[in-house]
């Protein structure tokens, strides 16, 4: 029996897998010292073997990753960096005894205690890929977080994931007992069968977990089944994270104060989210019908359509905000130009007035052999400055109101 946590992080990173022609290209990465790396494609793609879809990093010794003592032995740890803006983490636990009741909460304490260590792995890997030119991370929007402050803490990126728990058993009676337990608890579920490499896997699907049965459990096949799960959560994690961010920004953006973000950054963030959602749509079109039942059930149970609807409403309001920010920037730019023109005009008035005073002084001296005293000239200039500043103040109030 195995229980597996599949965590999907929305990193917003664009993977340039075409630059990686062999595993040797990945040698400069720090993580390769701890892992075996491979270029992989999805077994359920209609064009299977045609092109690579993700990089897999399989840890040689997963126990070294988790520095604190844990009450559960990690059997296997795998990280996958996908083309669709996500990085998935698969954490495998081999169970000494059968579970006969709830398993969906079995890993909650582990995820809670080690989410930082897991995220640090993801963050360092993605930054290393970015440094070596294999991945592009946007400057102002990464890990589903809009970066308004260059000194933002990495910890603020830590919530950019969804996860699902999977329980695999080769004991049919054990499978039935757990199914019956959830049935008595009136937990909504649906069943389907998935064939992987000619092996059949029965699945009972719940909102945040999946119960699996097969006569033999192969970890390589488990990883392939989790690829379906990662692809399903891919779209959901973007809708959830982007939708929440769009909603938060509607409140944070205050037009009465100096805006911390410009319209170009806001539009760029929307463009990135739209790009990866389109990549998800193309991935769905390229999938074989064999997995349609599982994907449909998972999305139906997790209320995917409701999540999508909420996202679309948030997106519409967000785009209205983007337009308002852009309009505000144009207004501010126009005001700046007005201020510059007013300043230049007043400066011209001062210069011309200074010239007039000098001219009067010369003319007065010619006629009366006297000249205007220095004090009188200073007084005239001060009076002129006071008048000019008064005019500027009045114009400033008018521009501000406009």
Short mmCIF file of C-alpha atoms in Angstrom, two decimals:
data_model
loop_
_atom_site.label_atom_id
_atom_site.label_comp_id
_atom_site.label_asym_id
_atom_site.label_seq_id
_atom_site.Cartn_x
_atom_site.Cartn_y
_atom_site.Cartn_z
CA UNK A 1 0.00 0.00 0.00
CA UNK A 2 1.15 3.48 -0.85
CA UNK A 3 -0.20 6.91 -0.02
CA UNK A 4 0.98 9.77 -2.21
CA UNK A 5 0.68 13.55 -1.92
CA UNK A 6 0.61 15.25 -5.30
CA UNK A 7 1.27 18.99 -4.95
CA UNK A 8 0.94 21.32 -7.93
CA UNK A 9 2.61 24.76 -7.71
CA UNK A 10 1.74 27.53 -10.16
CA UNK A 11 5.18 29.06 -10.73
CA UNK A 12 4.31 31.15 -13.84
CA UNK A 13 7.60 29.88 -15.34
CA UNK A 14 7.87 29.24 -19.09
CA UNK A 15 10.01 26.14 -19.65
CA UNK A 16 12.27 26.18 -22.74
CA UNK A 17 12.46 22.41 -23.07
CA UNK A 18 13.66 22.74 -26.68
CA UNK A 19 17.01 23.98 -25.30
CA UNK A 20 17.52 20.67 -23.48
CA UNK A 21 18.67 18.10 -26.02
CA UNK A 22 19.91 15.57 -23.44
CA UNK A 23 20.16 15.03 -19.67
CA UNK A 24 23.76 16.29 -19.81
CA UNK A 25 22.44 19.81 -20.44
CA UNK A 26 20.96 19.71 -16.92
CA UNK A 27 24.29 18.98 -15.20
CA UNK A 28 24.90 22.65 -14.21
CA UNK A 29 21.79 22.52 -12.01
CA UNK A 30 22.43 22.09 -8.28
CA UNK A 31 19.57 19.61 -7.93
CA UNK A 32 21.22 17.08 -10.27
CA UNK A 33 23.67 16.23 -7.48
CA UNK A 34 20.76 14.78 -5.51
CA UNK A 35 18.58 13.42 -8.31
CA UNK A 36 18.34 11.43 -11.50
CA UNK A 37 16.89 13.69 -14.18
CA UNK A 38 14.91 12.70 -17.27
CA UNK A 39 13.02 14.35 -20.10
CA UNK A 40 9.49 12.94 -20.25
CA UNK A 41 6.24 13.19 -22.18
CA UNK A 42 2.68 12.33 -21.16
CA UNK A 43 1.66 8.74 -21.90
CA UNK A 44 -1.92 9.90 -22.51
CA UNK A 45 -0.96 12.38 -25.25
CA UNK A 46 -2.17 11.56 -28.76
CA UNK A 47 1.28 12.48 -29.98
CA UNK A 48 3.07 10.37 -27.35
CA UNK A 49 6.83 10.36 -27.90
CA UNK A 50 6.62 13.24 -30.35
CA UNK A 51 7.95 15.90 -27.99
CA UNK A 52 8.91 16.29 -24.36
CA UNK A 53 6.41 17.86 -21.95
CA UNK A 54 8.30 18.04 -18.65
CA UNK A 55 11.57 17.44 -16.81
CA UNK A 56 11.50 14.84 -14.04
CA UNK A 57 13.89 14.96 -11.07
CA UNK A 58 13.82 11.74 -9.06
CA UNK A 59 15.63 12.06 -5.72
CA UNK A 60 18.22 9.39 -4.94
CA UNK A 61 17.74 9.74 -1.18
CA UNK A 62 14.52 11.53 -0.27
CA UNK A 63 15.16 11.32 3.49
CA UNK A 64 17.96 13.90 3.24
CA UNK A 65 15.52 16.49 1.92
CA UNK A 66 13.46 16.62 5.09
CA UNK A 67 15.80 17.71 7.87
CA UNK A 68 13.31 17.51 10.74
CA UNK A 69 12.24 14.19 12.24
CA UNK A 70 9.10 12.81 10.63
CA UNK A 71 6.78 10.07 11.77
CA UNK A 72 6.24 8.80 8.21
CA UNK A 73 8.97 7.31 6.04
CA UNK A 74 9.24 8.97 2.64
CA UNK A 75 9.66 6.17 0.12
CA UNK A 76 10.14 8.30 -2.96
CA UNK A 77 10.26 11.98 -3.92
CA UNK A 78 9.85 13.29 -7.46
CA UNK A 79 9.68 16.82 -8.83
CA UNK A 80 8.37 17.55 -12.33
CA UNK A 81 8.70 20.90 -14.12
CA UNK A 82 5.97 21.15 -16.78
CA UNK A 83 5.53 23.25 -19.92
CA UNK A 84 2.22 24.60 -18.63
CA UNK A 85 3.55 26.92 -15.89
CA UNK A 86 3.46 24.43 -13.03
CA UNK A 87 5.91 22.37 -11.00
CA UNK A 88 4.46 19.23 -9.40
CA UNK A 89 5.83 17.36 -6.40
CA UNK A 90 5.03 13.69 -5.75
CA UNK A 91 5.76 12.44 -2.21
CA UNK A 92 5.37 8.67 -1.78
CA UNK A 93 4.89 6.88 1.56
CA UNK A 94 4.91 3.11 1.86
CA UNK A 95 2.46 2.02 4.55
CA UNK A 96 3.35 -0.91 6.86
CA UNK A 97 -0.32 -1.44 7.70
CA UNK A 98 -3.56 -1.11 5.78
CA UNK A 99 -5.75 1.92 6.30
CA UNK A 100 -9.39 0.94 6.76
CA UNK A 101 -11.08 4.29 7.15
CA UNK A 102 -10.32 7.91 6.19
CA UNK A 103 -7.07 8.49 4.30
CA UNK A 104 -7.69 11.98 2.87
CA UNK A 105 -6.46 13.69 6.08
CA UNK A 106 -3.57 11.25 6.63
CA UNK A 107 -0.94 13.61 5.21
CA UNK A 108 -2.35 16.94 6.46
CA UNK A 109 0.12 17.25 9.34
CA UNK A 110 3.04 16.33 7.06
CA UNK A 111 2.08 18.97 4.46
CA UNK A 112 1.57 21.54 7.20
CA UNK A 113 4.96 20.83 8.81
CA UNK A 114 7.01 20.53 5.63
CA UNK A 115 5.33 22.91 3.18
CA UNK A 116 8.21 25.39 3.60
CA UNK A 117 10.90 22.76 2.90
CA UNK A 118 8.96 21.54 -0.12
CA UNK A 119 8.42 25.06 -1.44
CA UNK A 120 12.10 25.96 -0.93
CA UNK A 121 13.00 23.01 -3.16
CA UNK A 122 10.59 24.22 -5.85
CA UNK A 123 11.75 27.82 -5.59
CA UNK A 124 15.48 27.02 -5.74
CA UNK A 125 14.98 24.62 -8.66
CA UNK A 126 12.97 27.14 -10.69
CA UNK A 127 15.42 29.96 -9.95
CA UNK A 128 18.31 27.67 -10.99
CA UNK A 129 16.53 26.75 -14.24
CA UNK A 130 15.94 30.47 -14.82
CA UNK A 131 19.61 31.29 -14.15
CA UNK A 132 20.75 28.65 -16.67
CA UNK A 133 18.34 29.84 -19.37
CA UNK A 134 16.04 26.79 -19.34
CA UNK A 135 13.11 28.64 -17.80
CA UNK A 136 11.81 32.21 -17.92
CA UNK A 137 10.31 33.63 -14.73
CA UNK A 138 8.54 37.00 -15.08
CA UNK A 139 10.18 39.82 -13.14
CA UNK A 140 7.04 41.15 -11.47
CA UNK A 141 4.80 38.07 -11.35
CA UNK A 142 6.00 34.68 -10.14
CA UNK A 143 4.57 31.88 -8.02
CA UNK A 144 1.14 33.48 -8.60
CA UNK A 145 2.26 36.57 -6.66
CA UNK A 146 2.41 40.14 -7.96
CA UNK A 147 5.70 41.58 -6.72
CA UNK A 148 5.19 45.23 -5.80
CA UNK A 149 8.22 45.37 -3.53
CA UNK A 150 11.63 44.24 -4.81
CA UNK A 151 12.47 43.10 -1.27
CA UNK A 152 9.45 40.77 -1.05
CA UNK A 153 10.08 37.71 1.10
CA UNK A 154 10.17 34.31 -0.59
CA UNK A 155 7.78 33.12 2.13
CA UNK A 156 5.03 35.24 0.58
CA UNK A 157 5.07 32.90 -2.48
CA UNK A 158 4.44 29.80 -0.37
CA UNK A 159 0.69 29.39 -0.96
CA UNK A 160 0.75 28.97 -4.74
CA UNK A 161 -0.30 25.30 -4.79
CA UNK A 162 -3.11 22.75 -4.68
CA UNK A 163 -2.67 19.16 -3.57
CA UNK A 164 -4.52 15.86 -3.72
CA UNK A 165 -3.97 12.67 -1.73
CA UNK A 166 -3.91 9.26 -3.48
CA UNK A 167 -4.16 5.88 -1.75
CA UNK A 168 -3.02 2.81 -3.74
CA UNK A 169 -3.81 -0.70 -2.58
CA UNK A 170 -3.54 -4.14 -4.14
CA UNK A 171 -5.96 -5.60 -1.56
CA UNK A 172 -9.49 -5.68 -2.98
CA UNK A 173 -11.10 -6.09 0.46
CA UNK A 174 -9.16 -3.10 1.75
CA UNK A 175 -10.38 -1.08 -1.24
CA UNK A 176 -14.00 -2.07 -0.51
CA UNK A 177 -13.73 -1.28 3.22
CA UNK A 178 -12.45 2.24 2.62
CA UNK A 179 -15.10 2.83 -0.06
CA UNK A 180 -17.81 1.68 2.34
CA UNK A 181 -16.47 3.93 5.09
CA UNK A 182 -16.79 7.03 2.92
CA UNK A 183 -20.19 5.84 1.71
CA UNK A 184 -21.44 5.69 5.31
CA UNK A 185 -20.01 9.17 5.91
CA UNK A 186 -22.04 10.33 2.88
CA UNK A 187 -18.96 11.66 1.10
CA UNK A 188 -19.67 12.28 -2.58
CA UNK A 189 -17.72 10.00 -4.92
CA UNK A 190 -17.70 8.49 -8.40
CA UNK A 191 -15.95 5.47 -9.90
CA UNK A 192 -14.02 4.81 -13.07
CA UNK A 193 -11.31 2.54 -14.52
CA UNK A 194 -8.06 3.68 -16.12
CA UNK A 195 -5.77 1.45 -18.16
CA UNK A 196 -2.01 2.11 -17.94
CA UNK A 197 0.45 -0.08 -19.84
CA UNK A 198 -2.23 -2.81 -20.11
CA UNK A 199 -2.79 -2.77 -16.32
CA UNK A 200 -6.22 -1.79 -15.01
CA UNK A 201 -6.60 0.61 -12.09
CA UNK A 202 -9.98 1.03 -10.43
CA UNK A 203 -10.51 4.51 -9.00
CA UNK A 204 -12.97 5.98 -6.52
CA UNK A 205 -12.70 9.74 -6.78
CA UNK A 206 -13.45 12.19 -3.96
CA UNK A 207 -13.11 15.98 -3.82
CA UNK A 208 -9.52 16.11 -2.53
CA UNK A 209 -8.42 12.49 -2.81
CA UNK A 210 -8.51 9.35 -4.98
CA UNK A 211 -8.68 5.71 -3.86
CA UNK A 212 -6.98 3.27 -6.28
CA UNK A 213 -6.97 -0.50 -6.65
CA UNK A 214 -4.88 -2.72 -8.89
CA UNK A 215 -3.67 -6.29 -8.53
CA UNK A 216 -0.11 -5.01 -8.66
CA UNK A 217 1.10 -1.55 -7.80
CA UNK A 218 3.97 -0.31 -9.97
CA UNK A 219 5.46 3.02 -8.86
CA UNK A 220 6.26 3.95 -12.46
CA UNK A 221 2.56 3.50 -13.33
CA UNK A 222 1.54 5.44 -10.21
CA UNK A 223 3.67 8.35 -11.44
CA UNK A 224 1.95 8.16 -14.83
CA UNK A 225 -1.48 8.27 -13.18
CA UNK A 226 -0.37 11.30 -11.18
CA UNK A 227 0.46 13.07 -14.45
CA UNK A 228 -3.29 13.01 -15.22
CA UNK A 229 -3.94 14.45 -11.76
CA UNK A 230 -1.34 17.21 -12.25
CA UNK A 231 -2.85 18.16 -15.60
CA UNK A 232 -6.32 18.33 -14.04
CA UNK A 233 -5.10 20.51 -11.16
CA UNK A 234 -3.06 22.67 -13.55
CA UNK A 235 -6.08 24.60 -14.77
CA UNK A 236 -7.67 24.69 -11.31
CA UNK A 237 -4.61 26.14 -9.58
CA UNK A 238 -4.39 28.95 -12.15
CA UNK A 239 -8.10 29.75 -11.84
CA UNK A 240 -7.88 29.73 -8.04
CA UNK A 241 -4.63 31.66 -7.59
CA UNK A 242 -5.20 34.19 -10.39
CA UNK A 243 -8.86 34.71 -9.43
CA UNK A 244 -7.96 35.43 -5.80
CA UNK A 245 -5.18 37.81 -6.85
CA UNK A 246 -7.47 39.68 -9.27
CA UNK A 247 -10.03 40.07 -6.47
CA UNK A 248 -7.44 41.25 -3.90
CA UNK A 249 -6.07 43.88 -6.29
CA UNK A 250 -9.56 45.36 -6.74
CA UNK A 251 -9.38 46.37 -3.08
CA UNK A 252 -5.65 47.17 -2.84
CA UNK A 253 -5.53 49.61 -5.75
CA UNK A 254 -6.42 53.02 -4.29
CA UNK A 255 -6.72 55.82 -6.85
CA UNK A 256 -6.59 58.46 -4.10
CA UNK A 257 -3.02 57.45 -3.32
CA UNK A 258 0.07 57.05 -5.45
CA UNK A 259 -0.27 53.67 -7.19
CA UNK A 260 2.47 51.12 -6.52
CA UNK A 261 1.79 49.30 -9.77
CA UNK A 262 1.46 50.49 -13.37
CA UNK A 263 -0.93 49.32 -16.07
CA UNK A 264 1.83 47.56 -18.06
CA UNK A 265 2.58 45.28 -15.08
CA UNK A 266 -1.12 44.51 -14.57
CA UNK A 267 -1.65 43.70 -18.26
CA UNK A 268 1.53 41.58 -18.32
CA UNK A 269 0.23 39.50 -15.39
CA UNK A 270 -3.09 38.93 -17.16
CA UNK A 271 -1.25 37.95 -20.35
CA UNK A 272 0.83 35.33 -18.48
CA UNK A 273 -2.24 33.76 -16.85
CA UNK A 274 -4.10 33.70 -20.19
CA UNK A 275 -1.10 32.12 -21.91
CA UNK A 276 -0.86 29.21 -19.50
CA UNK A 277 -4.63 28.65 -19.51
CA UNK A 278 -4.44 28.36 -23.30
CA UNK A 279 -1.57 25.86 -22.94
CA UNK A 280 -3.85 23.81 -20.67
CA UNK A 281 -6.62 23.89 -23.28
CA UNK A 282 -4.29 22.61 -26.00
CA UNK A 283 -3.08 19.85 -23.65
CA UNK A 284 -6.70 18.74 -23.17
CA UNK A 285 -7.27 18.62 -26.92
CA UNK A 286 -4.18 16.43 -27.34
CA UNK A 287 -5.22 13.86 -24.70
CA UNK A 288 -6.52 10.39 -25.53
CA UNK A 289 -10.12 9.47 -24.68
CA UNK A 290 -8.92 6.81 -22.22
CA UNK A 291 -8.57 9.40 -19.45
CA UNK A 292 -11.67 11.49 -20.22
CA UNK A 293 -13.80 9.69 -17.62
CA UNK A 294 -11.31 10.30 -14.80
CA UNK A 295 -10.77 13.96 -15.75
CA UNK A 296 -14.51 14.62 -16.09
CA UNK A 297 -15.29 13.08 -12.69
CA UNK A 298 -12.48 14.95 -10.91
CA UNK A 299 -13.58 18.29 -12.35
CA UNK A 300 -17.23 17.60 -11.60
CA UNK A 301 -16.58 16.64 -7.96
CA UNK A 302 -14.26 19.55 -7.26
CA UNK A 303 -16.88 21.93 -8.79
CA UNK A 304 -14.51 23.05 -11.52
CA UNK A 305 -17.22 24.88 -13.50
CA UNK A 306 -18.08 26.98 -10.43
CA UNK A 307 -14.39 27.80 -9.93
CA UNK A 308 -14.08 28.79 -13.59
CA UNK A 309 -17.20 30.98 -13.38
CA UNK A 310 -15.88 32.77 -10.28
CA UNK A 311 -12.54 33.31 -12.03
CA UNK A 312 -14.16 34.76 -15.14
CA UNK A 313 -16.14 37.27 -13.05
CA UNK A 314 -12.97 38.26 -11.18
CA UNK A 315 -11.12 38.55 -14.48
CA UNK A 316 -13.79 40.85 -15.96
CA UNK A 317 -13.68 43.16 -12.93
CA UNK A 318 -9.89 43.06 -12.99
CA UNK A 319 -9.74 44.13 -16.64
CA UNK A 320 -12.03 47.06 -15.76
CA UNK A 321 -9.52 48.00 -13.04
CA UNK A 322 -6.66 47.76 -15.58
CA UNK A 323 -8.50 50.21 -17.84
CA UNK A 324 -9.08 52.56 -14.91
CA UNK A 325 -5.38 52.42 -13.95
CA UNK A 326 -4.37 53.15 -17.55
CA UNK A 327 -6.84 56.04 -17.72
CA UNK A 328 -5.50 57.37 -14.40
CA UNK A 329 -1.93 57.20 -15.76
CA UNK A 330 -2.95 59.19 -18.86
CA UNK A 331 -4.63 61.80 -16.65
CA UNK A 332 -1.55 62.03 -14.43
CA UNK A 333 0.69 62.35 -17.51
CA UNK A 334 -1.52 65.13 -18.88
CA UNK A 335 -1.35 66.93 -15.52
CA UNK A 336 2.44 66.60 -15.50
CA UNK A 337 2.60 68.16 -18.97
CA UNK A 338 0.30 70.95 -17.77
CA UNK A 339 2.54 71.62 -14.78
CA UNK A 340 5.63 71.75 -17.00
CA UNK A 341 3.93 74.19 -19.41
CA UNK A 342 2.74 76.39 -16.53
CA UNK A 343 6.23 76.37 -15.00
CA UNK A 344 7.84 77.31 -18.32
CA UNK A 345 5.25 80.04 -18.85
CA UNK A 346 5.84 81.53 -15.40
CA UNK A 347 9.60 81.25 -15.87
CA UNK A 348 9.23 83.17 -19.11
CA UNK A 349 7.16 85.83 -17.30
CA UNK A 350 9.90 86.21 -14.67
CA UNK A 351 12.62 86.47 -17.34
CA UNK A 352 10.63 88.99 -19.37
CA UNK A 353 9.81 91.00 -16.24
CA UNK A 354 13.50 91.00 -15.25
CA UNK A 355 14.32 92.33 -18.72
CA UNK A 356 11.66 95.03 -18.44
CA UNK A 357 13.05 96.13 -15.06
CA UNK A 358 16.57 96.29 -16.51
CA UNK A 359 15.28 98.24 -19.52
CA UNK A 360 13.39 100.71 -17.29
CA UNK A 361 16.53 101.10 -15.17
CA UNK A 362 18.66 101.92 -18.25
CA UNK A 363 16.06 104.34 -19.64
CA UNK A 364 15.60 106.04 -16.25
CA UNK A 365 19.36 106.44 -15.86
CA UNK A 366 19.69 108.06 -19.29
CA UNK A 367 17.00 110.64 -18.59
CA UNK A 368 17.79 111.48 -14.97
CA UNK A 369 21.42 110.33 -14.62
CA UNK A 370 20.17 108.13 -11.78
CA UNK A 371 19.55 104.44 -11.49
CA UNK A 372 17.01 102.37 -9.56
CA UNK A 373 18.54 101.24 -6.31
CA UNK A 374 19.39 97.59 -5.70
CA UNK A 375 16.83 97.45 -2.90
CA UNK A 376 14.08 98.68 -5.21
CA UNK A 377 15.02 96.06 -7.84
CA UNK A 378 14.96 93.29 -5.24
CA UNK A 379 11.61 94.48 -3.95
CA UNK A 380 10.17 94.45 -7.45
CA UNK A 381 11.48 90.94 -8.14
CA UNK A 382 10.12 89.66 -4.79
CA UNK A 383 6.74 91.20 -5.55
CA UNK A 384 6.84 89.60 -8.97
CA UNK A 385 7.71 86.20 -7.49
CA UNK A 386 4.83 86.49 -5.00
CA UNK A 387 2.39 87.24 -7.83
CA UNK A 388 3.78 84.35 -9.93
CA UNK A 389 3.59 81.89 -7.01
CA UNK A 390 0.03 82.99 -6.28
CA UNK A 391 -0.93 82.40 -9.91
CA UNK A 392 0.86 79.00 -9.88
CA UNK A 393 -0.97 77.97 -6.68
CA UNK A 394 -4.34 78.84 -8.23
CA UNK A 395 -3.51 76.95 -11.43
CA UNK A 396 -2.23 73.97 -9.39
CA UNK A 397 -5.59 73.72 -7.57
CA UNK A 398 -7.43 73.88 -10.88
CA UNK A 399 -5.27 71.15 -12.49
CA UNK A 400 -5.63 68.92 -9.43
CA UNK A 401 -9.42 69.11 -9.57
CA UNK A 402 -9.55 68.44 -13.32
#
